[in-house]
XYZ file of C-alpha atoms in Angstrom:
414
model
C 0.000 0.000 0.000
C 1.181 3.532 -0.776
C 0.474 6.787 1.029
C -1.880 7.713 -1.810
C -3.923 4.562 -1.105
C -4.118 5.295 2.619
C -5.844 8.694 2.531
C -8.982 10.197 1.001
C -8.259 13.923 1.379
C -4.955 15.635 0.563
C -4.150 19.140 1.802
C -1.244 20.683 -0.102
C 0.897 23.668 0.717
C 1.858 25.465 -2.499
C 5.264 27.147 -2.573
C 7.944 24.492 -2.045
C 5.515 21.602 -2.582
C 3.672 22.251 -5.858
C 5.921 24.930 -7.307
C 8.837 27.227 -6.595
C 8.416 30.694 -8.043
C 7.003 30.270 -11.528
C 8.106 26.669 -12.055
C 6.270 23.471 -11.061
C 8.274 21.089 -8.919
C 9.366 17.730 -10.226
C 6.539 15.211 -10.091
C 3.858 17.686 -9.016
C 1.731 17.732 -12.175
C 1.833 13.970 -12.669
C 1.151 13.174 -9.019
C -1.816 15.521 -8.692
C -3.283 14.084 -11.880
C -2.944 10.544 -10.500
C -4.637 11.571 -7.271
C -7.572 13.021 -9.199
C -7.837 9.865 -11.296
C -8.047 7.917 -8.027
C -10.952 10.196 -6.935
C -8.976 11.737 -4.104
C -10.164 15.063 -2.709
C -7.663 17.926 -2.939
C -7.259 21.274 -1.222
C -4.520 23.851 -1.730
C -3.568 25.878 1.378
C -1.348 28.949 1.403
C -0.395 31.492 4.054
C 0.346 34.024 1.304
C -1.911 37.066 1.930
C -0.827 38.770 -1.292
C -3.016 36.779 -3.646
C -6.636 35.740 -4.147
C -8.307 32.404 -4.802
C -8.848 33.407 -8.429
C -5.224 34.398 -8.983
C -3.994 31.210 -7.323
C -6.160 29.064 -9.610
C -4.877 31.011 -12.596
C -1.253 30.408 -11.567
C -1.783 26.690 -11.007
C -3.577 26.357 -14.342
C -0.744 28.166 -16.128
C 1.626 25.544 -14.686
C -0.497 22.728 -16.109
C -2.099 21.850 -12.765
C -5.856 21.451 -12.506
C -7.419 23.568 -9.769
C -10.804 25.060 -8.937
C -11.559 28.046 -6.726
C -13.421 25.924 -4.176
C -10.224 23.868 -3.740
C -8.066 26.879 -2.845
C -7.781 28.431 0.609
C -5.619 31.546 0.829
C -4.997 33.387 4.077
C -6.415 36.564 2.497
C -9.727 34.908 1.559
C -9.968 33.044 4.845
C -9.310 36.219 6.827
C -12.226 37.880 5.079
C -14.409 34.857 5.836
C -13.430 35.008 9.504
C -14.197 38.736 9.741
C -17.599 38.150 8.164
C -18.339 35.341 10.644
C -17.547 37.796 13.455
C -19.906 40.412 11.947
C -17.037 42.834 11.367
C -18.097 45.668 9.054
C -15.024 47.927 9.088
C -11.314 47.237 9.381
C -7.940 48.893 9.137
C -6.182 46.546 6.717
C -2.386 46.631 6.717
C -2.078 44.658 3.525
C -2.056 44.903 -0.249
C -4.923 45.186 -2.734
C -5.546 41.411 -2.694
C -6.371 41.249 1.019
C -8.469 44.402 0.764
C -10.320 43.009 -2.257
C -11.199 39.785 -0.436
C -12.496 41.817 2.518
C -14.564 44.039 0.267
C -16.220 40.974 -1.309
C -17.904 40.311 2.048
C -18.861 43.981 2.509
C -16.121 44.987 4.913
C -15.187 48.643 4.598
C -11.392 48.853 4.368
C -10.818 52.587 3.885
C -11.637 53.574 7.467
C -8.739 54.909 9.523
C -10.533 55.564 12.832
C -13.184 53.814 14.915
C -12.775 50.483 13.110
C -13.978 47.151 14.474
C -10.832 45.243 13.543
C -7.182 45.663 12.648
C -6.048 43.135 10.044
C -2.370 42.417 9.412
C -1.304 41.189 5.999
C 1.644 42.352 3.927
C 2.403 45.471 1.927
C 5.890 46.561 0.913
C 4.896 50.156 1.676
C 3.948 49.573 5.310
C 5.440 52.186 7.599
C 6.095 52.592 11.302
C 3.217 55.083 11.307
C 0.904 52.272 10.133
C 2.069 50.071 12.998
C 1.492 52.880 15.507
C -1.966 53.513 14.070
C -2.849 49.815 14.339
C -1.612 49.602 17.927
C -3.648 52.650 18.913
C -6.847 51.185 17.449
C -6.275 47.866 19.225
C -5.750 49.730 22.503
C -9.156 51.331 21.908
C -10.844 47.954 21.476
C -10.449 46.942 17.825
C -10.126 43.179 17.272
C -6.566 42.121 16.396
C -6.487 39.705 13.423
C -3.481 38.393 11.474
C -3.387 36.494 8.191
C -0.417 34.369 9.313
C 2.454 34.284 11.839
C 5.337 33.823 9.356
C 8.172 35.974 10.663
C 10.411 35.788 7.575
C 10.315 34.828 3.926
C 13.257 33.518 1.877
C 15.053 35.703 -0.665
C 18.318 35.325 -2.620
C 19.850 37.733 -0.065
C 18.664 35.773 2.940
C 15.466 35.824 5.012
C 13.599 39.122 5.263
C 10.796 40.253 7.629
C 7.323 38.963 6.820
C 3.816 39.288 8.280
C 4.774 37.771 11.625
C 7.380 40.468 12.227
C 4.666 43.135 11.970
C 2.304 41.050 14.108
C 4.961 40.680 16.796
C 5.700 44.418 16.871
C 2.013 45.148 17.470
C 1.600 42.303 19.974
C 4.508 43.533 22.074
C 3.307 47.149 22.060
C -0.327 46.300 22.874
C 0.128 43.181 25.029
C -2.717 41.664 22.975
C -2.631 38.301 21.231
C -4.086 38.267 17.717
C -6.457 35.757 16.223
C -4.241 34.146 13.568
C -6.006 32.705 10.542
C -3.203 30.862 8.751
C -1.034 27.849 9.499
C -0.032 26.525 11.998
C -3.233 27.630 13.740
C -6.343 25.432 13.498
C -8.722 27.759 11.642
C -7.307 27.107 8.160
C -7.292 23.345 8.651
C -10.862 23.318 9.962
C -12.014 25.348 6.967
C -10.186 23.042 4.558
C -11.897 19.969 5.990
C -15.391 21.295 6.680
C -16.819 20.052 3.357
C -15.761 16.452 3.966
C -17.348 13.686 5.982
C -15.465 12.991 9.221
C -15.046 9.373 8.156
C -12.651 10.411 5.364
C -8.942 10.238 6.223
C -7.049 13.465 5.592
C -3.332 14.240 5.422
C -1.298 17.445 5.089
C 1.603 17.683 2.642
C 3.977 20.599 3.215
C 7.591 21.721 3.293
C 7.710 23.600 6.606
C 7.835 21.768 9.956
C 6.878 24.949 11.828
C 3.685 25.683 9.869
C 2.543 22.710 7.789
C 3.577 19.839 10.064
C 2.930 21.551 13.395
C -0.388 22.933 12.132
C -1.636 19.586 10.859
C -0.748 17.835 14.094
C -2.438 20.567 16.137
C -5.525 19.944 13.998
C -5.263 16.215 14.730
C -4.274 15.003 11.257
C -1.047 13.331 10.032
C 1.509 15.278 8.034
C 4.082 14.600 5.323
C 7.203 16.718 4.831
C 8.461 17.396 1.315
C 12.241 17.786 1.361
C 15.067 16.557 -0.838
C 17.582 17.098 1.968
C 18.222 15.187 5.170
C 15.994 16.667 7.868
C 17.129 16.268 11.463
C 14.276 15.126 13.675
C 13.274 17.122 16.731
C 14.420 15.269 19.869
C 11.079 14.275 21.394
C 8.827 11.656 19.836
C 5.933 13.834 21.055
C 7.171 16.897 19.154
C 4.348 18.120 16.908
C 6.881 19.350 14.317
C 8.162 15.877 13.430
C 6.554 14.601 10.195
C 4.947 11.185 9.903
C 6.762 10.625 6.593
C 9.276 12.505 4.450
C 9.273 12.455 0.662
C 11.616 14.189 -1.764
C 8.767 15.093 -4.140
C 5.098 14.255 -4.652
C 5.917 11.043 -6.497
C 6.751 9.692 -3.058
C 3.017 9.503 -2.390
C 2.961 6.495 -4.741
C 6.141 4.804 -3.498
C 5.234 1.576 -1.648
C 8.568 1.628 0.197
C 7.631 4.812 2.082
C 5.525 4.129 5.157
C 3.619 6.544 7.363
C 4.068 6.584 11.114
C 0.830 6.566 13.043
C 0.166 10.024 14.478
C -1.619 9.809 17.813
C -2.630 13.264 19.012
C -1.166 13.921 22.479
C -3.507 15.000 25.239
C -1.623 18.298 25.681
C -1.694 21.464 23.602
C 1.496 22.450 21.803
C 3.470 24.747 24.160
C 4.859 28.024 22.890
C 7.458 28.228 25.665
C 9.216 26.237 28.383
C 9.193 27.882 31.816
C 10.779 27.200 35.199
C 8.015 26.683 37.749
C 7.749 26.183 41.504
C 5.061 24.728 43.762
C 4.713 24.454 47.523
C 2.898 21.766 49.516
C 1.937 22.929 53.023
C 0.333 20.621 55.605
C -1.180 21.828 58.864
C -1.032 19.953 62.183
C -4.052 17.852 61.106
C -2.289 16.860 57.858
C -4.669 18.969 55.811
C -3.165 20.502 52.646
C -3.302 24.224 51.858
C -4.964 25.059 48.549
C -5.770 28.363 46.875
C -8.374 29.165 44.221
C -6.662 30.905 41.323
C -8.070 34.188 40.037
C -6.867 33.581 36.457
C -8.850 30.379 35.825
C -11.043 29.779 38.888
C -9.443 26.408 39.693
C -8.061 25.177 42.999
C -4.421 24.234 43.368
C -1.399 24.287 45.630
C 0.435 27.633 45.662
C 2.578 27.736 42.540
C 4.065 30.032 39.940
C 7.155 30.700 37.884
C 10.703 31.771 38.645
C 11.478 35.429 38.062
C 14.840 36.568 36.613
C 17.571 36.521 39.251
C 15.670 34.252 41.669
C 16.586 30.853 42.994
C 13.797 28.275 43.038
C 13.740 28.497 46.856
C 13.286 32.270 46.737
C 10.607 31.876 44.078
C 8.377 29.485 46.028
C 8.692 31.538 49.234
C 7.631 34.647 47.282
C 4.778 32.894 45.446
C 3.300 31.510 48.680
C 3.518 34.931 50.332
C 1.849 36.650 47.344
C -0.902 34.056 46.963
C -1.750 33.189 50.575
C -0.188 35.775 52.884
C 1.868 33.303 54.910
C 5.643 33.135 55.316
C 7.248 29.726 54.862
C 10.550 27.935 54.924
C 11.443 25.121 52.519
C 11.948 21.740 54.198
C 12.567 19.411 51.250
C 12.276 18.895 47.483
C 9.364 16.577 46.727
C 10.169 16.257 43.043
C 10.841 17.782 39.652
C 7.931 17.489 37.205
C 8.196 17.965 33.436
C 5.882 15.447 31.713
C 3.987 17.528 29.105
C 0.902 15.351 29.547
C 0.510 17.030 32.945
C 2.794 20.049 32.831
C 1.432 21.950 29.804
C -0.747 24.827 30.986
C -3.186 26.781 28.791
C -3.938 30.324 29.929
C -7.308 32.033 29.360
C -5.666 34.434 26.870
C -4.627 31.498 24.663
C -0.972 31.312 25.669
C 0.334 27.775 26.249
C 3.435 26.981 28.319
C 5.148 23.821 29.499
C 6.417 24.107 33.063
C 9.408 22.328 34.557
C 8.181 22.497 38.145
C 10.249 22.098 41.306
C 7.771 21.041 43.991
C 8.732 21.630 47.623
C 7.265 20.734 50.985
C 7.112 23.944 52.984
C 6.387 24.880 56.599
C 4.539 27.983 57.786
C 6.720 30.184 60.016
C 4.730 33.428 60.048
C 2.155 35.669 58.440
C -1.614 35.255 58.260
C -3.829 33.654 55.627
C -5.220 36.201 53.177
C -8.209 34.570 51.555
C -8.593 36.953 48.646
C -6.258 39.180 46.629
C -5.539 39.968 42.975
C -4.114 36.476 42.385
C -6.388 34.475 44.691
C -10.155 34.035 45.082
C -9.994 31.856 48.206
C -7.521 29.995 50.431
C -8.322 27.016 52.641
C -6.971 23.798 54.124
C -8.485 20.555 52.780
C -8.549 16.979 54.001
C -6.362 15.021 51.580
C -9.217 12.526 51.067
C -11.707 15.266 50.254
C -9.997 17.517 47.718
C -12.121 19.823 45.503
C -13.275 18.459 42.149
C -12.076 21.568 40.278
C -8.416 20.945 41.133
C -5.680 21.632 38.568
C -4.969 18.294 36.946
C -1.267 18.026 37.791
C -1.625 18.918 41.478
C -3.075 15.626 42.856
C 0.144 13.879 41.773
C 2.256 16.450 43.645
C 0.150 16.051 46.788
C 0.286 12.250 46.581
C 4.074 12.313 46.244
C 4.336 14.681 49.236
C 2.288 12.345 51.444
C 4.599 9.383 50.808
C 7.454 11.145 52.684
C 10.259 9.182 51.052
C 13.877 10.241 51.428
C 14.571 10.818 47.736
C 12.937 13.253 45.320
C 10.846 12.193 42.352
C 11.670 12.976 38.743
C 8.481 12.766 36.731
């Protein structure tokens, strides 16, 4: 059996997979034709905001590749569709005429410069720092922040140059607001590509970028194939979303029976954007009840915990976190364990940020202070019987508490 036999729906990136510049890649025309003859469903996905569905079809056709508008999903078209679904009627569009045209097709006014409902980031060679300042100001005043894609650079003969993601990052840093990103590797484009197909059909992504195509497909729960004619070093962890399930040098590899797909099993954790040093403190009272606090950021109960600030030791960090969250002063008695398993240590914040924590968990003893049951970080603080913990407890914390109760002489590494 070949890869082509295994799947019903094929999602293709364009540049670097189907063509490079104005030339089709080796095997692309023949392979796509064979897939169509086998009645496979095809979608073309591109993060390029400087084109339209119509222009993309025209380019593919000029290269001898069959394509229809309903098979093409560009980030410019999809951004317009997203804005329409959000009932956006006016937007400041930092992009070229293609992105503006797609927005205007769904009756979004793109000439407004003040009091807009959304700020949309695409690409235009004439973008200025004034445009970035204008966008940031509108977002501060409540405009929705939307980006066509997160690509920070694009390749040129003179090396990589800034792309859409560089503009997005400048605005994100200055506003402290996270955008809704339409393109790969975020799920919206993949969901749109698959919405016309029955869930029983098996889909696969074929792309040339581990950071957008492969990561995005795996975040959407579908397998992914990397197109590369060079040796690609695998990322160290078998759970890394950026590792492809197969690598082919060109699209003819889809019909090569010697190339096998690995089985992608979606992990239970979201893909983390960052790795952080964390601390946690287990405190028992004289009745062996454990101290828990209800977090203000997500409303869940947990042991006092947080992250290490620059210049702190882990001991200083947990003493500070417990003071800030509960009001009590503690000393550290022992290290219970170091916890890093992403199945339990990946934390999704309400604002959409996802981090994996490497947490040093300590058993601590109260030496002063008074319990403060409510502050800006905490909704409530209380001691609980270890056999009657709250149901809405952060999922990694029961393991920490269980390990603390055992009172063994060595620390756990989990």
